[in-house]
Coordinates of N, CA and C in Angstrom, one line a residue:
X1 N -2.0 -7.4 5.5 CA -1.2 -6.2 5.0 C -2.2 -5.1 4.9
X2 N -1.7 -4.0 5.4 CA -2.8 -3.0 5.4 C -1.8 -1.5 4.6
X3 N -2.5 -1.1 3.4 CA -1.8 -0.2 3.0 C -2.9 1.5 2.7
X4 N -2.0 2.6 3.5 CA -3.3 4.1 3.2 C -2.7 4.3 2.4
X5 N -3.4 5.1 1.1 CA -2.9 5.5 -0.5 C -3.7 7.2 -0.3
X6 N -2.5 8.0 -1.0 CA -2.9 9.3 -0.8 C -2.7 9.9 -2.5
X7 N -3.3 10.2 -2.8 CA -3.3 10.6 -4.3 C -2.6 12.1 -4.2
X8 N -0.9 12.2 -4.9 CA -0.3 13.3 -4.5 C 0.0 14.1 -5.6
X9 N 0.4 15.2 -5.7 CA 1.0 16.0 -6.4 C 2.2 16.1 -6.6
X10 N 2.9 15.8 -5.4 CA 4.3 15.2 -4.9 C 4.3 15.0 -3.6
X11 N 5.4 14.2 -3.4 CA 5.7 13.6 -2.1 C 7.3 13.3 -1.7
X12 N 7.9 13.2 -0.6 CA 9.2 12.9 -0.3 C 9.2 12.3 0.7
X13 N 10.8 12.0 1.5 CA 10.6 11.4 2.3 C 12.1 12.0 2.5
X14 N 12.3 12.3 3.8 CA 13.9 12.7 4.2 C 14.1 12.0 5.6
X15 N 15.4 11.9 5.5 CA 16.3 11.1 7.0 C 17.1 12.0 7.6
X16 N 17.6 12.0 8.8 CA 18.5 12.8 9.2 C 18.7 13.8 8.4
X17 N 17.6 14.6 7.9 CA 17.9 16.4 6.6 C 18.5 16.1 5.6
X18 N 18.1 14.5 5.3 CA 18.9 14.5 3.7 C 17.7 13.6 2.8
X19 N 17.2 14.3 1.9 CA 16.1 14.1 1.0 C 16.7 12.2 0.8
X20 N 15.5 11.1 0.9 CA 16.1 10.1 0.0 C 15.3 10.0 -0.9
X21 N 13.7 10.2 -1.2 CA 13.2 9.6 -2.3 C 12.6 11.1 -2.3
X22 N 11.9 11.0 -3.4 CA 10.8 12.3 -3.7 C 10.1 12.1 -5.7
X23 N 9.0 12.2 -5.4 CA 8.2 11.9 -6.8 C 7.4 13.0 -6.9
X24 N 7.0 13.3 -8.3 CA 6.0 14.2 -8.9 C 4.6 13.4 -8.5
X25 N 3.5 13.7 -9.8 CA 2.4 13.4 -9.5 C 2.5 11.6 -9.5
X26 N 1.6 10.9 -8.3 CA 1.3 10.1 -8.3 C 0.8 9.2 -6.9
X27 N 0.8 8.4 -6.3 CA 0.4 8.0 -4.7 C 1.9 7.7 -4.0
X28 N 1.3 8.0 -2.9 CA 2.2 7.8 -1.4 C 1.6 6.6 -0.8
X29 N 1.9 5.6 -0.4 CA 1.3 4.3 -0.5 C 2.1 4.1 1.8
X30 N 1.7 4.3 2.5 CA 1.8 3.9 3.8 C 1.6 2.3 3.9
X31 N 2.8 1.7 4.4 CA 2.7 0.2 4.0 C 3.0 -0.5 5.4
X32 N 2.0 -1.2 5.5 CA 2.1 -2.0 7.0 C 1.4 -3.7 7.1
X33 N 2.6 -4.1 7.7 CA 2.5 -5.5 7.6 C 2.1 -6.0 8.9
X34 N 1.1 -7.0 8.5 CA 0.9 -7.9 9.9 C 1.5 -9.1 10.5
X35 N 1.2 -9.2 11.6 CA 2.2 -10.4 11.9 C 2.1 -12.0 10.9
X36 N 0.9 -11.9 10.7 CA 0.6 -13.3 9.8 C 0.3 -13.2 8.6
X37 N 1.0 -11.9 7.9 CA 0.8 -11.9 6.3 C 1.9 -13.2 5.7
X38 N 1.3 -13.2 5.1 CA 1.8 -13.8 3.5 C 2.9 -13.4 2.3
X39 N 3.3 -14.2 1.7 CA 3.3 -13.7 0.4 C 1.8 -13.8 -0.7
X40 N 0.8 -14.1 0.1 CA -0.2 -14.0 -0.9 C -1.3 -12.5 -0.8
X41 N -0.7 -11.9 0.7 CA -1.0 -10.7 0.9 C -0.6 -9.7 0.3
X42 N 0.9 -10.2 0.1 CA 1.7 -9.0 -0.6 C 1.5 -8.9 -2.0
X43 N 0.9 -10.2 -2.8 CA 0.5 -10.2 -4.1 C -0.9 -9.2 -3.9
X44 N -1.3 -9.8 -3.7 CA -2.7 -9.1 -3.5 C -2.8 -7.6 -3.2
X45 N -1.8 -6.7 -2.6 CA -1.9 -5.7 -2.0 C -1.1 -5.0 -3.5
X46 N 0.0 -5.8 -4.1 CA 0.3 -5.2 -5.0 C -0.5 -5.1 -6.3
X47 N -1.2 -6.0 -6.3 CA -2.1 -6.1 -7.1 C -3.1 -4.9 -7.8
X48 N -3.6 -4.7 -6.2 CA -4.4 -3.6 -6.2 C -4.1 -2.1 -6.0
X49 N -3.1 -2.1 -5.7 CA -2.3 -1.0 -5.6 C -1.5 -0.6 -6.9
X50 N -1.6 -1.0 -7.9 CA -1.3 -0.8 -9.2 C -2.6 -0.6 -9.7
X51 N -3.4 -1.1 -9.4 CA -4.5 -1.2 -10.4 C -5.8 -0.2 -9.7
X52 N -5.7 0.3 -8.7 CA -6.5 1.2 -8.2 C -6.6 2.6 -8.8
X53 N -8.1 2.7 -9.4 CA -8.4 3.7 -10.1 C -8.8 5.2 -9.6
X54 N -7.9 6.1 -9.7 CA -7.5 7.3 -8.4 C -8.1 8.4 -9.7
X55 N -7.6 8.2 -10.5 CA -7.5 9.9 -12.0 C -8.7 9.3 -13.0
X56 N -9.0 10.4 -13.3 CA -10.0 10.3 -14.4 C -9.3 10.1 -15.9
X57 N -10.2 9.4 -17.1 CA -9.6 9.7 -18.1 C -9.5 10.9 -18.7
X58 N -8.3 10.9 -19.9 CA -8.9 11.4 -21.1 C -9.8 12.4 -21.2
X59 N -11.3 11.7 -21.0 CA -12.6 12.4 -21.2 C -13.2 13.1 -20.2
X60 N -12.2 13.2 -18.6 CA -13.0 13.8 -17.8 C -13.7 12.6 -17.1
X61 N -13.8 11.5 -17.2 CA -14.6 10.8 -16.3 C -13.9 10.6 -15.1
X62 N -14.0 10.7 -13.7 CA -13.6 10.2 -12.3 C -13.1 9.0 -12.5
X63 N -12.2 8.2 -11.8 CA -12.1 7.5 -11.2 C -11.7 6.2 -12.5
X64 N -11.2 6.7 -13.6 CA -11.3 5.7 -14.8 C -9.7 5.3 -14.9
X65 N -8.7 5.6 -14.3 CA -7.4 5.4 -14.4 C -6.4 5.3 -13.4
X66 N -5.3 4.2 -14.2 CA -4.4 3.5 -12.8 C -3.2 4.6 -13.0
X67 N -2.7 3.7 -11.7 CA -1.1 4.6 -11.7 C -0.5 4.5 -13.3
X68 N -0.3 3.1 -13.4 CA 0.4 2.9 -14.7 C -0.3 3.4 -16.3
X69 N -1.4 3.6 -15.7 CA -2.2 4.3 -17.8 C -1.8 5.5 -17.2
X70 N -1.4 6.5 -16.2 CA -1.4 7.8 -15.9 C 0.4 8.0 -16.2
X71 N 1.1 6.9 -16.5 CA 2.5 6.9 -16.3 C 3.0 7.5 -14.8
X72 N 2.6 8.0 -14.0 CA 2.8 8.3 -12.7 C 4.0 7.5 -11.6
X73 N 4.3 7.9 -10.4 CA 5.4 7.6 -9.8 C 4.8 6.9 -8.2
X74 N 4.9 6.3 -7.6 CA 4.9 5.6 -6.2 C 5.6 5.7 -5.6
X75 N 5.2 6.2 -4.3 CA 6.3 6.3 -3.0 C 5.4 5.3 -1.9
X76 N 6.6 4.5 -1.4 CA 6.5 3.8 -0.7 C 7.2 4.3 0.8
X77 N 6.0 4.0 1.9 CA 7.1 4.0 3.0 C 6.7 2.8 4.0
X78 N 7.3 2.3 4.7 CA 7.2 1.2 5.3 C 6.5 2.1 7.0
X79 N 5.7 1.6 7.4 CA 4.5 1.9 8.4 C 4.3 1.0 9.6
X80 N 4.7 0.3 10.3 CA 4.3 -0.2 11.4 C 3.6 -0.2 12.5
X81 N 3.0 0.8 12.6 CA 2.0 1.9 13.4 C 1.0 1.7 12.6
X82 N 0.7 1.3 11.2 CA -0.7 0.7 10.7 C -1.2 0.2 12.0
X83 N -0.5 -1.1 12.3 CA -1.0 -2.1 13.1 C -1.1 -1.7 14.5
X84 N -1.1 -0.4 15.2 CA -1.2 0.2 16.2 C -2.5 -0.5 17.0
X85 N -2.6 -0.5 17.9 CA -4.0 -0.5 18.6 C -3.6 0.1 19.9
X86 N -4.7 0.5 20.6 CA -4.9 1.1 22.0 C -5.1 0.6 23.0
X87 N -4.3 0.5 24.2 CA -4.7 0.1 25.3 C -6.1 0.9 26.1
X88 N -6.2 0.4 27.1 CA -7.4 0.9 28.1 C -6.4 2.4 28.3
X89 N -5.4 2.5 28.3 CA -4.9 3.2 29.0 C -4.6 4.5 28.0
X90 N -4.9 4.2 26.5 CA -4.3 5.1 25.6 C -3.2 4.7 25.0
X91 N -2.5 3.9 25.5 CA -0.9 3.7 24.5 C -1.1 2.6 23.9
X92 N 0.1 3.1 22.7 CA -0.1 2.3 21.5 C 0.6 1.4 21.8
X93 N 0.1 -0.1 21.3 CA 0.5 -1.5 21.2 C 0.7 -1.7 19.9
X94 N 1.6 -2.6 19.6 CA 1.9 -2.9 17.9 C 2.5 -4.4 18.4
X95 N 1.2 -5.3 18.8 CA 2.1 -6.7 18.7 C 1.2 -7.3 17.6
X96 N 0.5 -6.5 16.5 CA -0.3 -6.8 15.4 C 1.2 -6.7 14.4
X97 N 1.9 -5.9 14.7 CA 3.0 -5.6 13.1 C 3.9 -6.6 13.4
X98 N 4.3 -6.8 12.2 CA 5.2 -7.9 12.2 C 6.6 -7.1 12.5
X99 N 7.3 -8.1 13.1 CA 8.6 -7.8 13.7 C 9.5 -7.3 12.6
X100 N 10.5 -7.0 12.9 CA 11.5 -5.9 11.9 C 12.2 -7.1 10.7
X101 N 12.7 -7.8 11.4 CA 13.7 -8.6 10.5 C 13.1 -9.6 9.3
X102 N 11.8 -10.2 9.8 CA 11.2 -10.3 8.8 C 10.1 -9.6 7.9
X103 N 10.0 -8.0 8.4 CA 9.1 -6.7 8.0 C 9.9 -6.9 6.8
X104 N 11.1 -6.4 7.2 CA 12.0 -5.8 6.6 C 11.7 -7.1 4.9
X105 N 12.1 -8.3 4.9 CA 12.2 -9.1 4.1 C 10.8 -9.0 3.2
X106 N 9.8 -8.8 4.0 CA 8.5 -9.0 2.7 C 8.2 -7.7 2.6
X107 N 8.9 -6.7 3.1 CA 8.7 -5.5 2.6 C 9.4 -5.4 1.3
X108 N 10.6 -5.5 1.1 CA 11.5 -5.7 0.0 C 11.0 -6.7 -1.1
X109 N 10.3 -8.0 -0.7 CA 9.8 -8.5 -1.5 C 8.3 -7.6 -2.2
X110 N 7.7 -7.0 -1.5 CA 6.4 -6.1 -2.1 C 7.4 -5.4 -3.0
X111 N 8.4 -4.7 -2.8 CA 8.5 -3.3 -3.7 C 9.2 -4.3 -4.9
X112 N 9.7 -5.2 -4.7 CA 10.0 -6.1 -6.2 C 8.8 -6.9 -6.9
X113 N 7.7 -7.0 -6.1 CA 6.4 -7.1 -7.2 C 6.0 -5.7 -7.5
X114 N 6.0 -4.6 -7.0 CA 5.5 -3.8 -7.4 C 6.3 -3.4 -8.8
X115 N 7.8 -3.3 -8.8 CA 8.6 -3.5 -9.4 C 9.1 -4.0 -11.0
X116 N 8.3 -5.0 -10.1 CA 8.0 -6.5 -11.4 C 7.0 -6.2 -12.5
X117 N 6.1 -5.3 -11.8 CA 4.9 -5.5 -13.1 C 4.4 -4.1 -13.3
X118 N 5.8 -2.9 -12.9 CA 5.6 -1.6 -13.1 C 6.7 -1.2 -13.7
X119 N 7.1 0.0 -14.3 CA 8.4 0.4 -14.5 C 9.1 0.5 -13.3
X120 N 10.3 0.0 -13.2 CA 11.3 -0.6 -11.6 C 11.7 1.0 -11.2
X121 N 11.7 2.0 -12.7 CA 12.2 3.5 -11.8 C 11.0 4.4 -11.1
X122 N 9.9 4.2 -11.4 CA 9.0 4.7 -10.9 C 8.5 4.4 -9.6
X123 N 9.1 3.4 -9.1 CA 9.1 2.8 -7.5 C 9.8 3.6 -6.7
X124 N 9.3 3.9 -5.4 CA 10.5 4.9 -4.5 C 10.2 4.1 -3.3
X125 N 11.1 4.2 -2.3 CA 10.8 4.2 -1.0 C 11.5 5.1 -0.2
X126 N 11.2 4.8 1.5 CA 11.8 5.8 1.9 C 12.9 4.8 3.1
X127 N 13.2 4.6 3.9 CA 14.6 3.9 4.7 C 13.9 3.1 5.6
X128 N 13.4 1.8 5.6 CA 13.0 0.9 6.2 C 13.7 0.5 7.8
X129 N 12.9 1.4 8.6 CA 13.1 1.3 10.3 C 14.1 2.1 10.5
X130 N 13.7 3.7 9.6 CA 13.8 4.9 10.2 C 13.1 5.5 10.6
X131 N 13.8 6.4 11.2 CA 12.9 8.1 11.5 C 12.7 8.9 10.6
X132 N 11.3 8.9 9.9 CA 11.6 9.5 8.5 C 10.7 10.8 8.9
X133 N 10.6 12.1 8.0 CA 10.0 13.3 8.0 C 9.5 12.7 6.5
X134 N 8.0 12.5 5.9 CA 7.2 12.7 4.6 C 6.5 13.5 4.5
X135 N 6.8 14.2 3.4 CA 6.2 15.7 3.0 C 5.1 14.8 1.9
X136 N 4.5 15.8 1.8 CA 3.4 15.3 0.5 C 2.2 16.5 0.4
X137 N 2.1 16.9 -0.9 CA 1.3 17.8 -1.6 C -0.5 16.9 -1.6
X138 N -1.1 16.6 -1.0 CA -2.5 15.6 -1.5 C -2.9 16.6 -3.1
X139 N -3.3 15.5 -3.7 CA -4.4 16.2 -4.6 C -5.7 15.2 -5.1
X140 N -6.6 16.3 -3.9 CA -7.8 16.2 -4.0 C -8.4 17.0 -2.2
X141 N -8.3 16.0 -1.6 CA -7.2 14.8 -1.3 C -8.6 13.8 -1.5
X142 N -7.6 12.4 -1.8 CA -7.8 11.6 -1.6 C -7.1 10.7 -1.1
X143 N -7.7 9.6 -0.4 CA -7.0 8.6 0.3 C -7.8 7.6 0.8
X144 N -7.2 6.3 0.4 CA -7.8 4.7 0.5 C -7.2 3.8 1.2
X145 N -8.1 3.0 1.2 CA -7.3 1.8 2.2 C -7.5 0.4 1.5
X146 N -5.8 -0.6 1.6 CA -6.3 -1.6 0.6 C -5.9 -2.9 2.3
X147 N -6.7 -3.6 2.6 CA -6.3 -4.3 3.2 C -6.4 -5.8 3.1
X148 N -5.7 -6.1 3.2 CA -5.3 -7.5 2.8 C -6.1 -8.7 3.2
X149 N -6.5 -8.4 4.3 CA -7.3 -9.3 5.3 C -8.8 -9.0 4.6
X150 N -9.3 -8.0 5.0 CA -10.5 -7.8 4.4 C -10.8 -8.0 3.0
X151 N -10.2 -7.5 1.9 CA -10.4 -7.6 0.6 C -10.0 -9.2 0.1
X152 N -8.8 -9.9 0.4 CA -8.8 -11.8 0.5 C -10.0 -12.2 0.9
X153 N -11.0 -12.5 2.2 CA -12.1 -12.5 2.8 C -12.9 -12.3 1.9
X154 N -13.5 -11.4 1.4 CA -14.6 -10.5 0.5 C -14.2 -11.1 -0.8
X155 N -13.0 -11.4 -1.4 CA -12.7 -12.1 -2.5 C -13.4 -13.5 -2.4
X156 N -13.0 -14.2 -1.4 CA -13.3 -15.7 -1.4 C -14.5 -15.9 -0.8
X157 N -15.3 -15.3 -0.6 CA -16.4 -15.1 -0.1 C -17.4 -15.0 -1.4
X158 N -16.7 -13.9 -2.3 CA -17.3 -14.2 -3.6 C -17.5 -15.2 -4.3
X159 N -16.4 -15.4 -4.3 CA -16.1 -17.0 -5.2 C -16.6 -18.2 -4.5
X160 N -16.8 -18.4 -3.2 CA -17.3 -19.1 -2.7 C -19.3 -19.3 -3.4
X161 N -19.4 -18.2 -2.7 CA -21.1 -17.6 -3.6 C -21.3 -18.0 -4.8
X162 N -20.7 -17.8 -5.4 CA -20.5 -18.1 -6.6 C -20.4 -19.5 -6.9
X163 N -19.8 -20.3 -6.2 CA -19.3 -22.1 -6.6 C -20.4 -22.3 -6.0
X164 N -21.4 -21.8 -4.4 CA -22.3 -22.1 -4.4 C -23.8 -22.4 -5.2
X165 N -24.0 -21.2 -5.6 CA -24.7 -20.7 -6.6 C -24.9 -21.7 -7.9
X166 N -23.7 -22.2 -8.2 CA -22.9 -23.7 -9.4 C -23.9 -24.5 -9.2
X167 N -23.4 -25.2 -7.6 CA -24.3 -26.6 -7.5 C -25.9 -26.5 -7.2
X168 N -26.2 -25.2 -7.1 CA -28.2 -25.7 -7.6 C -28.7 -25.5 -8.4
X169 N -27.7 -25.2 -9.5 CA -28.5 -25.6 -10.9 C -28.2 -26.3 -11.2

């Protein structure tokens, strides 16, 4: 699961010229699934996508606060062109994204963990395998990437290091 996070001022999302979601300050979260994600990807992606430190505190320090200590709002849109790659020839291939019918199902399942362990009104999305127009204000800009593949990997790699590390003492 690969998701770009844009730290906004506001953001929307309109279909056929009719606004469906739209939020004040907080991230625009571009969400794209791969063909062999998980539900342990989608924990993980939610995970960190709650807990990613975008705003400074209180005091002025960078980088000291999540969406949820900021009370802030998420927009979600479903992305399948994450998993884009390029032929020799220039055109885009997407036989990395997972197909629609079950996109569609763990996509729904993400926005109900995100859901789960945020306030459920502060969740937005925008129409899953439309043609959507997203506006969005950046502030900073900033923008991250949380990827599922890579950060699981680099987790258990830790921990691995780590249990190694165990047995020579």
């Amino acid at each position: 699961m690969r998701i770009v996070i844009q730290r906004v001022k506001s953001a929307s999302v309109t279909v056929d010229q009719k606004q469906v979601s739209a939020i004040g300050p907080g991230t625009l979260a571009l969400v794209g699934l791969h063909h062999e994600d998980t539900e342990s990807d989608l924990q993980f992606c939610a995970s960190r996508l709650l807990k990613i430190k975008l705003w400074e505190n209180d005091n002025g320090a960078p980088w000291r606060q999540h969406i949820k200590q900021k009370g802030y709002e998420m927009l979600c849109v479903s992305q399948f062109t994450l998993y884009g790659t390029l032929s020799k020839k220039n055109q885009p291939d997407y036989k990395l994204a997972m197909k629609n019918v079950e996109a569609r199902e763990m996509y729904n399942k993400f926005l109900d963990m995100l859901r789960d362990d945020y306030e459920p009104s502060k969740i937005f999305d925008g129409k899953f395998g439309e043609m959507m127009d997203v506006g969005l204000v950046n502030d900073g800009p900033v923008t991250m990437v949380i990827d599922s593949r890579e950060g699981m990997i680099s987790t258990q790699t830790s921990s691995m290091s780590l249990s190694d590390s165990d047995k020579n003492t």
